[in-house]
Short mmCIF file of C-alpha atoms (C1' of nucleotides) in Angstrom, two decimals:
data_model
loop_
_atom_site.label_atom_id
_atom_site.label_comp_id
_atom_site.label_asym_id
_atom_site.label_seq_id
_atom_site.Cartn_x
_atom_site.Cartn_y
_atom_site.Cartn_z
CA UNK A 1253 63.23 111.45 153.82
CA UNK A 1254 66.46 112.79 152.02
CA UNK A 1255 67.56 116.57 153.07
CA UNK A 1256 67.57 119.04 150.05
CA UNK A 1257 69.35 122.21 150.33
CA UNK A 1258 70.03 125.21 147.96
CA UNK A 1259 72.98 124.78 145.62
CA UNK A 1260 74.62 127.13 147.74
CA UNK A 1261 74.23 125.95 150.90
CA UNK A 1262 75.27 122.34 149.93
CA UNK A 1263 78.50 123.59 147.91
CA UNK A 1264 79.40 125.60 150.76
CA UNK A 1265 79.01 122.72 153.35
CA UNK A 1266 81.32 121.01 150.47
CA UNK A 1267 83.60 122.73 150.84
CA UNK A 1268 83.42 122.94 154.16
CA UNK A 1269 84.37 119.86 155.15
CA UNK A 1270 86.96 119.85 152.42
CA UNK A 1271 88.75 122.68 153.80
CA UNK A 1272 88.55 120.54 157.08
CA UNK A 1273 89.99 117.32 155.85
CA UNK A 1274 92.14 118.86 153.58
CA UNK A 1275 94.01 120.52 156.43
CA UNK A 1276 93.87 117.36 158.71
CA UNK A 1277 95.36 114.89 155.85
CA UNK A 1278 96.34 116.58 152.80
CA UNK A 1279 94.43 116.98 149.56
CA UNK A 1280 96.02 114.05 147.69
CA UNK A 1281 95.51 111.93 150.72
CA UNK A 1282 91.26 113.17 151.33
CA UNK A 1283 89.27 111.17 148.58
CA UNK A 1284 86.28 112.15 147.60
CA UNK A 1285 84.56 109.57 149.42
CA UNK A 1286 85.41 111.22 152.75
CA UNK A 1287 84.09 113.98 152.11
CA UNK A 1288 80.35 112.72 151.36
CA UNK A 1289 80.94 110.22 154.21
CA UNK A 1290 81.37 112.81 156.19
CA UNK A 1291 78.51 114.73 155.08
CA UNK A 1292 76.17 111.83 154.24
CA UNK A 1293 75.49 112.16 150.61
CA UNK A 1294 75.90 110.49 147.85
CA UNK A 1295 78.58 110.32 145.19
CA UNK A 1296 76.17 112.27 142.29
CA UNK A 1297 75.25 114.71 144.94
CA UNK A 1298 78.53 116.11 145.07
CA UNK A 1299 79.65 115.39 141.30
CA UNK A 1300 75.82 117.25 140.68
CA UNK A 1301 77.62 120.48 142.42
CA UNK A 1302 81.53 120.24 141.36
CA UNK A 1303 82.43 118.36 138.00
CA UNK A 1304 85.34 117.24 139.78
CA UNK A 1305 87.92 116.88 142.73
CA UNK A 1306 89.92 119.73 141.31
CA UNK A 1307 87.17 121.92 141.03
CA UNK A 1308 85.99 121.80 144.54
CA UNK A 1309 89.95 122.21 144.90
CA UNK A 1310 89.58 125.46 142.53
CA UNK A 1311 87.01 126.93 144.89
CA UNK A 1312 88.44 126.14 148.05
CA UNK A 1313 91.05 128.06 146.75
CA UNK A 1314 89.05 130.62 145.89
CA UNK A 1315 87.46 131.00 148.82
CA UNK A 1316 90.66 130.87 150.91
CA UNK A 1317 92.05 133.73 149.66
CA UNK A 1318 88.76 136.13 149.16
CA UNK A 1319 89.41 137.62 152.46
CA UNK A 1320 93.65 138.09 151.96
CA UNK A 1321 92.83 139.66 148.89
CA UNK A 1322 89.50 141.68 150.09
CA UNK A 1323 91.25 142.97 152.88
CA UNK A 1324 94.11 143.90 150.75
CA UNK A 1325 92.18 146.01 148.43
CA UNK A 1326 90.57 148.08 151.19
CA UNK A 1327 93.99 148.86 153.00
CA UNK A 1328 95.31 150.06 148.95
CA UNK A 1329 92.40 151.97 149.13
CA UNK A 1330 92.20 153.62 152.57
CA UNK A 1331 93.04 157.21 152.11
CA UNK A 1332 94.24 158.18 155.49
CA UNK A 1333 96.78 155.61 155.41
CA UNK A 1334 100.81 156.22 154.43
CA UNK A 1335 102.13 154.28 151.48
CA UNK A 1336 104.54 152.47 154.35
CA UNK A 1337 101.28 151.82 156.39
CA UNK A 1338 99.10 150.16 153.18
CA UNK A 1339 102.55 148.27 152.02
CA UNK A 1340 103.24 146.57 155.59
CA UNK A 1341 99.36 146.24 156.03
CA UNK A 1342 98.99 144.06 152.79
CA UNK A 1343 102.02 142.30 153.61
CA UNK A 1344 100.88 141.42 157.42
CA UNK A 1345 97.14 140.93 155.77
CA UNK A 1346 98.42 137.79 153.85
CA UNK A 1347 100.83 136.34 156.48
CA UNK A 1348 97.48 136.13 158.71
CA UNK A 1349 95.29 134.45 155.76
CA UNK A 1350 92.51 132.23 155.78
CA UNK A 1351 92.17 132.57 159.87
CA UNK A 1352 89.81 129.45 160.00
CA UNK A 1353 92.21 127.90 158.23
CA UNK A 1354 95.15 128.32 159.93
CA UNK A 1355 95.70 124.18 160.25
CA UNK A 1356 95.83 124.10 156.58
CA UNK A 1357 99.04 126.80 156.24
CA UNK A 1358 100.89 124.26 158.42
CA UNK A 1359 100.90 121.41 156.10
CA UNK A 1360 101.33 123.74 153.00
CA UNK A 1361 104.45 122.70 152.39
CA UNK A 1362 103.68 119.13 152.36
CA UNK A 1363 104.07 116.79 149.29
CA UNK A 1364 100.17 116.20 149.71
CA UNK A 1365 99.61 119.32 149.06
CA UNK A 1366 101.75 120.59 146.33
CA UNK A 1367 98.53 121.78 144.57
CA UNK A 1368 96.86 123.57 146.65
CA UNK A 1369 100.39 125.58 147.15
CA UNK A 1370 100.79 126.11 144.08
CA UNK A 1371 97.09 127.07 143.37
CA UNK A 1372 96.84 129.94 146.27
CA UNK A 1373 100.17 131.40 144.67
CA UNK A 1374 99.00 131.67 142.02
CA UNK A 1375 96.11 133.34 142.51
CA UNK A 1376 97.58 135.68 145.49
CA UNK A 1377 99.88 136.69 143.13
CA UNK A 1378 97.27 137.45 140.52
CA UNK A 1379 95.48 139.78 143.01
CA UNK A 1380 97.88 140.91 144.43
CA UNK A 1381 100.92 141.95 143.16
CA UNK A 1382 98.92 144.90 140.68
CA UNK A 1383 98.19 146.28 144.27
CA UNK A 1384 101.73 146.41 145.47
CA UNK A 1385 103.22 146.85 141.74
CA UNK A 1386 100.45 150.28 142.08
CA UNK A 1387 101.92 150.98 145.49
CA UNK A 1388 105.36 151.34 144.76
CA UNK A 1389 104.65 153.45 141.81
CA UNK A 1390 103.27 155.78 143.79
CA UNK A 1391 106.25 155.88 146.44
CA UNK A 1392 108.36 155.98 143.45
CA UNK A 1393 106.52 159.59 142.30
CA UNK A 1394 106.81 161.03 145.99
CA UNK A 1395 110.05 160.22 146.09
CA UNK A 1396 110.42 157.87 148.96
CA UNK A 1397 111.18 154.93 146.90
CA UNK A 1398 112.98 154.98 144.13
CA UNK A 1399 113.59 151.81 141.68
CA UNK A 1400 113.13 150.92 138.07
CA UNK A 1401 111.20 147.94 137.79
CA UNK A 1402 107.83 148.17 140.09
CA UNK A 1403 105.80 145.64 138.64
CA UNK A 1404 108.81 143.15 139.12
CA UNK A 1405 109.74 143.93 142.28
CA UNK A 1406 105.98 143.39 143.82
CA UNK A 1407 105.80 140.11 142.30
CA UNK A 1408 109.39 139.03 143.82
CA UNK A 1409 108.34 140.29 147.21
CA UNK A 1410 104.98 138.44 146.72
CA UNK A 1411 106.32 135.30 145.66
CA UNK A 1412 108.99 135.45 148.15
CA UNK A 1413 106.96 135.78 150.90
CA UNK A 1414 104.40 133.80 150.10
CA UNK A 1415 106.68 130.78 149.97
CA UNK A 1416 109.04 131.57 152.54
CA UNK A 1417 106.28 131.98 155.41
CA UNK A 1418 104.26 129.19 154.92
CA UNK A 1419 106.44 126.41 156.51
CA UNK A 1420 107.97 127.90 159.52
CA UNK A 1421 106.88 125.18 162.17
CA UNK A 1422 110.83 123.85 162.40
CA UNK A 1423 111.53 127.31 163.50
CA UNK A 1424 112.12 128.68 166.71
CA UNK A 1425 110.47 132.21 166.98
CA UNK A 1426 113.78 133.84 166.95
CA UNK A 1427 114.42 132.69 164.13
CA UNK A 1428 110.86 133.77 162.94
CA UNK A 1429 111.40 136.90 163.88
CA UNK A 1430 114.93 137.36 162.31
CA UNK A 1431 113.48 136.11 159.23
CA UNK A 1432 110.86 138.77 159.51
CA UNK A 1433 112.85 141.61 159.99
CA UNK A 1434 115.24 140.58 156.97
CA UNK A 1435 111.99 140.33 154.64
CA UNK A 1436 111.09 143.86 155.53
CA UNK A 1437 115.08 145.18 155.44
CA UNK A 1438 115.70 143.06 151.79
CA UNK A 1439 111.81 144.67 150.66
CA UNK A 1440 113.79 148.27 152.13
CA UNK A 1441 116.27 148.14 149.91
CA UNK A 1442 115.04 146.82 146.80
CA UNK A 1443 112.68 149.73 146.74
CA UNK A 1444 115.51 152.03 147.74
CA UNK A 1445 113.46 152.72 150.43
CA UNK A 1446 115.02 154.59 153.76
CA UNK A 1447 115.92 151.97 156.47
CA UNK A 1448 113.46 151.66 158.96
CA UNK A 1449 110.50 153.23 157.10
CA UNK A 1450 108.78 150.35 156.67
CA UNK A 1451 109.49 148.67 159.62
CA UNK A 1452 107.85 151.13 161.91
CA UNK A 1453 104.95 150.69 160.55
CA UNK A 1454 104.68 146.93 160.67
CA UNK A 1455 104.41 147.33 164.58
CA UNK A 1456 101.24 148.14 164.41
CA UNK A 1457 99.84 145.47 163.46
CA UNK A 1458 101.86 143.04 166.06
CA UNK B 202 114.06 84.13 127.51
CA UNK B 203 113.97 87.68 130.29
CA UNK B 204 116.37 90.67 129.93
CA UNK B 205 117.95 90.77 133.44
CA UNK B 206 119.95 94.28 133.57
CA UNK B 207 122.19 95.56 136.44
CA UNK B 208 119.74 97.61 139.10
CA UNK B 209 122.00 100.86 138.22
CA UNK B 210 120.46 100.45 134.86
CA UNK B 211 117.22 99.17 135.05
CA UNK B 212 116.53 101.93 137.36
CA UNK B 213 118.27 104.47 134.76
CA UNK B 214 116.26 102.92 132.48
CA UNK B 215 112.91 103.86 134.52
CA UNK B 216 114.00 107.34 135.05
CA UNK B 217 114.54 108.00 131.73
CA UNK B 218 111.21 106.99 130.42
CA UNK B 219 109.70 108.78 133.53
CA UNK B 220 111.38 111.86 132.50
CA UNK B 221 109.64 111.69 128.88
CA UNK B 222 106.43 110.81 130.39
CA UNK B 223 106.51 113.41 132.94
CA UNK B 224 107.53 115.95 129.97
CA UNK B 225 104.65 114.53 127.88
CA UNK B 226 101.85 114.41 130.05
CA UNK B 227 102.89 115.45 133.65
CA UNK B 228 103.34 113.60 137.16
CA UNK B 229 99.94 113.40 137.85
CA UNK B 230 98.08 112.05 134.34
CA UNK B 231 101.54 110.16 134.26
CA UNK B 232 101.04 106.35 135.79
CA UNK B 233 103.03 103.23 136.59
CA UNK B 234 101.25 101.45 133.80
CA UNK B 235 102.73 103.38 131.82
CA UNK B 236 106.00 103.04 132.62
CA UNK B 237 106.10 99.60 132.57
CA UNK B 238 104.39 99.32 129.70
CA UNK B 239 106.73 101.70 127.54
CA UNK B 240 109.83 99.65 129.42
CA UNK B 241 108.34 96.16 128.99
CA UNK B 242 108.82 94.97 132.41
CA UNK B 243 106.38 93.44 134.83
CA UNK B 244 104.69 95.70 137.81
CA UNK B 245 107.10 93.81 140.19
CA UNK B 246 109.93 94.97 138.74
CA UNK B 247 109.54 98.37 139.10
CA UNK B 248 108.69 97.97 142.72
CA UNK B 249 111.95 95.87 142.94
CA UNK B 250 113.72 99.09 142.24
CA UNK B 251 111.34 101.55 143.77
CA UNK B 252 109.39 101.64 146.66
CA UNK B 253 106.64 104.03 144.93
CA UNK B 254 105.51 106.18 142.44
CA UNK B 255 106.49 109.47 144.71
CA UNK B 256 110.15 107.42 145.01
CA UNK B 257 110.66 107.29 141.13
CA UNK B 258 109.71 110.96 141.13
CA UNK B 259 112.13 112.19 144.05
CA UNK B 260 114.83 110.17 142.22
CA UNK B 261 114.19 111.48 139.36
CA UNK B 262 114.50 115.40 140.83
CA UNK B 263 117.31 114.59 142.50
CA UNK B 264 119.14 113.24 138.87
CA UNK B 265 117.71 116.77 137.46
CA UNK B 266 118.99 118.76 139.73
CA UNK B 267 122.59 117.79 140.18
CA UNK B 268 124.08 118.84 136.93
CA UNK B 269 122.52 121.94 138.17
CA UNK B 270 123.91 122.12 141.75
CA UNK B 271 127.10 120.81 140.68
CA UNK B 272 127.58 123.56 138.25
CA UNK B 273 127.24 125.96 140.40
CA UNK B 274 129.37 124.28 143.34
CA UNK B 275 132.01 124.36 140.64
CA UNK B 276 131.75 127.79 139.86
CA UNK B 277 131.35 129.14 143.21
CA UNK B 278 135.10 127.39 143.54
CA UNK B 279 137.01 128.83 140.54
CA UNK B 280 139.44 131.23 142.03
CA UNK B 281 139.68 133.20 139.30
CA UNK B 282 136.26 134.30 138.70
CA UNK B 283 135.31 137.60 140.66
CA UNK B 284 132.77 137.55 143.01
CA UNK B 285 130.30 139.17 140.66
CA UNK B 286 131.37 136.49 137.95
CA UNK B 287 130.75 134.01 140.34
CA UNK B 288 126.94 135.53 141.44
CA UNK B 289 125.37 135.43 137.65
CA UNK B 290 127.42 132.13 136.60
CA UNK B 291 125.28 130.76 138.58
CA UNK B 292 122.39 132.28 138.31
CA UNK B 293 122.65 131.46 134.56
CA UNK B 294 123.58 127.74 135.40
CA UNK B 295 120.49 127.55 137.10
CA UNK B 296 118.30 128.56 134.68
CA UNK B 297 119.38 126.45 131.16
CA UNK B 298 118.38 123.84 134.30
CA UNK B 299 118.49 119.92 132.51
CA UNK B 300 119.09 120.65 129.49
CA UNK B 301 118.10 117.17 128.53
CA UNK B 302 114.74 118.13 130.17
CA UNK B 303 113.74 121.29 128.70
CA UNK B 304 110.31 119.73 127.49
CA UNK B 305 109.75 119.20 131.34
CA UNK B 306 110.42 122.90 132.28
CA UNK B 307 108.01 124.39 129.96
CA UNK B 308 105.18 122.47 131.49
CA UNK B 309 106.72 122.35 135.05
CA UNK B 310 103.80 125.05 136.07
CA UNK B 311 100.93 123.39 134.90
CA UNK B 312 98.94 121.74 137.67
CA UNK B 313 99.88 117.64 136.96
CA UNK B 314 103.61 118.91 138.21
CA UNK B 315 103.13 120.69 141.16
CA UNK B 316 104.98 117.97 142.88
CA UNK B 317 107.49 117.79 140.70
CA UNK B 318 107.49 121.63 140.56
CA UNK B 319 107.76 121.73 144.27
CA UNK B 320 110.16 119.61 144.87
CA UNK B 321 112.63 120.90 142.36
CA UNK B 322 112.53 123.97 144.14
CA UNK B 323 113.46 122.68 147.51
CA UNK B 324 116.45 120.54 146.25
CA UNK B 325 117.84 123.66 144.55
CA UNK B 326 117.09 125.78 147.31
CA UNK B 327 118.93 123.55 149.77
CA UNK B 328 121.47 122.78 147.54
CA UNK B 329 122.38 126.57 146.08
CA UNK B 330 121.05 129.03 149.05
CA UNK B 331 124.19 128.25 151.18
CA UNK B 332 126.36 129.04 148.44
CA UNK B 333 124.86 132.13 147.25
CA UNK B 334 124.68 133.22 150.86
CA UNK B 335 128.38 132.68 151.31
CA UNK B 336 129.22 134.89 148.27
CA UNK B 337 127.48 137.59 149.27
CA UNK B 338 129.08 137.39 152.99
CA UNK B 339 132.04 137.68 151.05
CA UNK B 340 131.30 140.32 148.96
CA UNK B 341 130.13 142.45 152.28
CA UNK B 342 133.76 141.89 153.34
CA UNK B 343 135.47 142.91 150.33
CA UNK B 344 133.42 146.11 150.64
CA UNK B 345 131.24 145.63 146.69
CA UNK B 346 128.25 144.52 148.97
CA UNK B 347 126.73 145.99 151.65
CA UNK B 348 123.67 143.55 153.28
CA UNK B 349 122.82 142.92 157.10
CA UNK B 350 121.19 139.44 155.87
CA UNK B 351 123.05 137.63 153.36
CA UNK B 352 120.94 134.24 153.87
CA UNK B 353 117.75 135.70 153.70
CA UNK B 354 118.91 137.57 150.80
CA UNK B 355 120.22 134.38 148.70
CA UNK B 356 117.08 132.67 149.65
CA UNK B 357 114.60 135.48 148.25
CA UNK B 358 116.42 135.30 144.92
CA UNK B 359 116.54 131.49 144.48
CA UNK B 360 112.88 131.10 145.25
CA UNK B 361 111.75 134.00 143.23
CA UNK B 362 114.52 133.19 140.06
CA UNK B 363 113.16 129.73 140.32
CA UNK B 364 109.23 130.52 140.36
CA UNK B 365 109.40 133.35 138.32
CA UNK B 366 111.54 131.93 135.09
CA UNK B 367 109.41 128.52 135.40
CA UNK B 368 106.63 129.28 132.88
CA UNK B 369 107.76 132.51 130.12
CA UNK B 370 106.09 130.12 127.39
CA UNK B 371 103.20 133.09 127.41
CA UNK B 372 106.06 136.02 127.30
CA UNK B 373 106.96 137.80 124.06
CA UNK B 374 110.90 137.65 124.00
CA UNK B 375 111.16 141.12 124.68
CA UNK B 376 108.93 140.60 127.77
CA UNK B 377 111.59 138.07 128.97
CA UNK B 378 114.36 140.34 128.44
CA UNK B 379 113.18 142.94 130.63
CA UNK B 380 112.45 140.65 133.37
CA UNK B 381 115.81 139.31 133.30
CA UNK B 382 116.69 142.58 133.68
CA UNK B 383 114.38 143.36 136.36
CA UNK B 384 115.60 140.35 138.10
CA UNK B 385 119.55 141.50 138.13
CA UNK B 386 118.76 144.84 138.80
CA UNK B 387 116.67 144.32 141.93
CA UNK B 388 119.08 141.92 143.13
CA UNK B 389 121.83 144.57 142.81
CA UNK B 390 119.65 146.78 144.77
CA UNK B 391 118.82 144.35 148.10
CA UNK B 392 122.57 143.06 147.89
CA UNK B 393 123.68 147.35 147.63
CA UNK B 394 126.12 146.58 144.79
CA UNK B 395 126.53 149.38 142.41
CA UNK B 396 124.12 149.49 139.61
CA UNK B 397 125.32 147.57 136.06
CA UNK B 398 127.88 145.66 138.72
CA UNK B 399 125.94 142.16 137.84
CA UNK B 400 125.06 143.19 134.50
CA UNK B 401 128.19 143.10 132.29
CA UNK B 402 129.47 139.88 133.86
CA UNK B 403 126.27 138.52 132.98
CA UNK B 404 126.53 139.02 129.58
CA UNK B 405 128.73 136.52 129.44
CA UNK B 406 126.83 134.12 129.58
CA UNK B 407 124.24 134.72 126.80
"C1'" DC C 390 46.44 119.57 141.70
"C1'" DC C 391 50.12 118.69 138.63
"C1'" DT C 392 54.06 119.53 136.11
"C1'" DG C 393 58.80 120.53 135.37
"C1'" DC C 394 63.14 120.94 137.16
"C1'" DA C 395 66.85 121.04 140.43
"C1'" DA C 396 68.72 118.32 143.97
"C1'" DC C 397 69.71 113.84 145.10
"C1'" DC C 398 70.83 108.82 144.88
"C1'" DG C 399 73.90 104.54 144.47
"C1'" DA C 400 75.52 100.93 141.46
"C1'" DC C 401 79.07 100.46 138.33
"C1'" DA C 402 82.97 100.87 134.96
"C1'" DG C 403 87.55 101.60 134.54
"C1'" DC C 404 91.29 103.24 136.34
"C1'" DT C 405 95.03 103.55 139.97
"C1'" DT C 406 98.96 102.04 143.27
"C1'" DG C 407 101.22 98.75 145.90
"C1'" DT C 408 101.77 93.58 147.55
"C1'" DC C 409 103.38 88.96 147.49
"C1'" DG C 410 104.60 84.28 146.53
"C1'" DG C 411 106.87 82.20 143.05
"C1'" DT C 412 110.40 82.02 139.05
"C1'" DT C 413 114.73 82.63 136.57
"C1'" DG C 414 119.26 84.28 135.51
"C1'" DT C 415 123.95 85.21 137.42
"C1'" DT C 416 127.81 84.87 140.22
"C1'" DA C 417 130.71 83.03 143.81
"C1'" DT C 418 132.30 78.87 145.97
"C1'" DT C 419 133.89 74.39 146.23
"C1'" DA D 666 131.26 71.58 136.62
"C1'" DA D 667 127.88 71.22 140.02
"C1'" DT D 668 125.51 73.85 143.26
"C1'" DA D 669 124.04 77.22 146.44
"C1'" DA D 670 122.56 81.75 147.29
"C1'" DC D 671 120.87 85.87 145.88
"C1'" DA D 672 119.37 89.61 143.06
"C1'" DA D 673 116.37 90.62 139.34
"C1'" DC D 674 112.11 89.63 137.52
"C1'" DC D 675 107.20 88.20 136.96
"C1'" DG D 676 101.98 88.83 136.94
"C1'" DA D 677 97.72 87.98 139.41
"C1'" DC D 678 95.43 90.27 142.84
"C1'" DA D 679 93.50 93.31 146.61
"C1'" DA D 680 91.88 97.60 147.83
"C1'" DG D 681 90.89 101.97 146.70
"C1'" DC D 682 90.17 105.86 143.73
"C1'" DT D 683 87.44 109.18 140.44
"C1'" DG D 684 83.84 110.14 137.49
"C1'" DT D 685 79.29 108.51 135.01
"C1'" DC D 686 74.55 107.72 134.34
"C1'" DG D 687 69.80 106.37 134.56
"C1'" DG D 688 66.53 106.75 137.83
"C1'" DT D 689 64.16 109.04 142.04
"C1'" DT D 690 62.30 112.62 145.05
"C1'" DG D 691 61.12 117.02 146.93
"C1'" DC D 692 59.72 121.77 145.85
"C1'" DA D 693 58.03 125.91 143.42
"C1'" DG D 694 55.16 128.00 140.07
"C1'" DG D 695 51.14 127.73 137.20
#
DNA sequence: CCTGCAACCGACAGCTTGTCGGTTGTTATT
DNA sequence: AATAACAACCGACAAGCTGTCGGTTGCAGG
């Protein structure tokens, strides 16, 4: 007797076990048979739910970075909280991302995986540079930063440090933590920020 | 009666019809068949010359990238260029990347190159970071910069120049402009050179 | 009960990359 | 000029991949 399930239950345990494989081989190197072996159905089953590998991909992706980008919304949103406390928040909310899948960030950088880089990028970027781009158009107005281009500078800070972080297993964690500390000091100064302002705040959330 | 060519050139040979294909279609949707077929050469030849599909494509970045590299190695030499000369030559070398490839670039985002896309990026990175980095420790010194991380610095403006300027196809030309702009101007900021200091050398260039 | 539909199945077509034993042209040596 | 050795070349083939499609089965609503 075969096992039906709702279309959302089944795409989620999809994707489940892509999100597992994914991180354990790669995504070029997972084939789609793996992933219904591994479940035990059959090839339609999962072409009934996702029209194809890149889709299930696509909302992997998706689901990946819900939470960095959830969680980044709330802190921009968070009244008690100091423009240096939401900017360092968001920042130390996406260097934590996808905590289940904290196998996967290690092999980001991997030629198998070229796509799926590239695809969380883009879409961090998408969500959330407007944030950051919003943020430091507010310090500009209150006078504790002061720069011309906003919108410009968020996405180089995203982008920056959203390719910068993800390989850092040939590191030792000096060197992390140099690397760290010049992010924040190089974000500092491009917003004409004071030195140190922002990096007070990080420590809380370390 | 068979064509037998030198390997230097029958490997040429293969990169250059890669490099169209690529352009045309992408890695990915790109496939040995084609190759061979365009070429007229048997499967075994090609894996005569190269050990796989992902070797023909690091080959291949590596011929793209050296005018690029070697540009800017040259430039960063030329004693009479100033240091600020030096810091946008190259920037500008960089970015009128292979100018035999400038099909490739324009489609270098889409998701059948993010291979190709990635490693690009990590051959120029290794290849132009260090000398970037050693301007700006010499610009600290001669007093027109004023950084406490000159690597960290270089790196956050290759990886952003080289993600950020990758896809403008959807940018109205004065959209472009200002984020060239953008770009100089923030870098002035992180590096603490005075502001329009990398702008007039840069015109130069354009 | 039965009917319609969503979930499920698995064989199959048509690609793909990479292998391997054998062939042919060239170049150095005698 | 004959020949030996080697690099370049060939093409059939194995093994694996993605996506399709006609048919089946369980479930929910009438």
């Amino acid at each position: 007797m075969r096992i039906v399930k709702t279309a959302e239950e089944r795409k989620n345990e999809i994707l489940d076990v892509a999100e597992e494989l994914f991180a354990q081989k790669g995504y070029d190197n997972s084939s789609t048979n793996d992933i219904i072996a591994k479940i035990g159905i059959a090839r339609g089953t999962l072409y009934h739910h996702f029209g194809s590998k890149e889709e299930i991909l696509d909302a992997l992706v998706d689901r990946m970075t819900r939470d960095g980008i959830n969680s980044a919304e709330t802190i921009s949103k968070e009244k008690r909280l100091s423009i240096y406390e939401k900017l360092t928040g968001i920042l130390s909310s996406l260097s934590v991302k996808s905590s289940a899948g904290k196998e996967i960030m290690e092999q980001m950088h991997k030629p198998q995986n070229a796509l799926l880089h590239q695809k969380m990028q883009e879409r961090l970027i998408n969500g959330v540079v407007p944030l950051i781009a919003q943020l430091i158009t507010e310090g500009n107005k209150s006078g504790i930063f002061k720069t011309r281009y906003p919108e410009e500078a968020a996405e180089m800070i995203m982008i920056y440090g959203n390719t910068a972080f993800d390989d850092n297993e040939n590191l030792t964690p000096g060197q992390k933590k140099k690397k760290g500390k010049a992010f924040i000091y190089n974000i500092e100064k491009m917003l004409g920020a004071k030195e140190g302002s922002l990096e007070k705040p990080l420590k809380q959330f370390f």
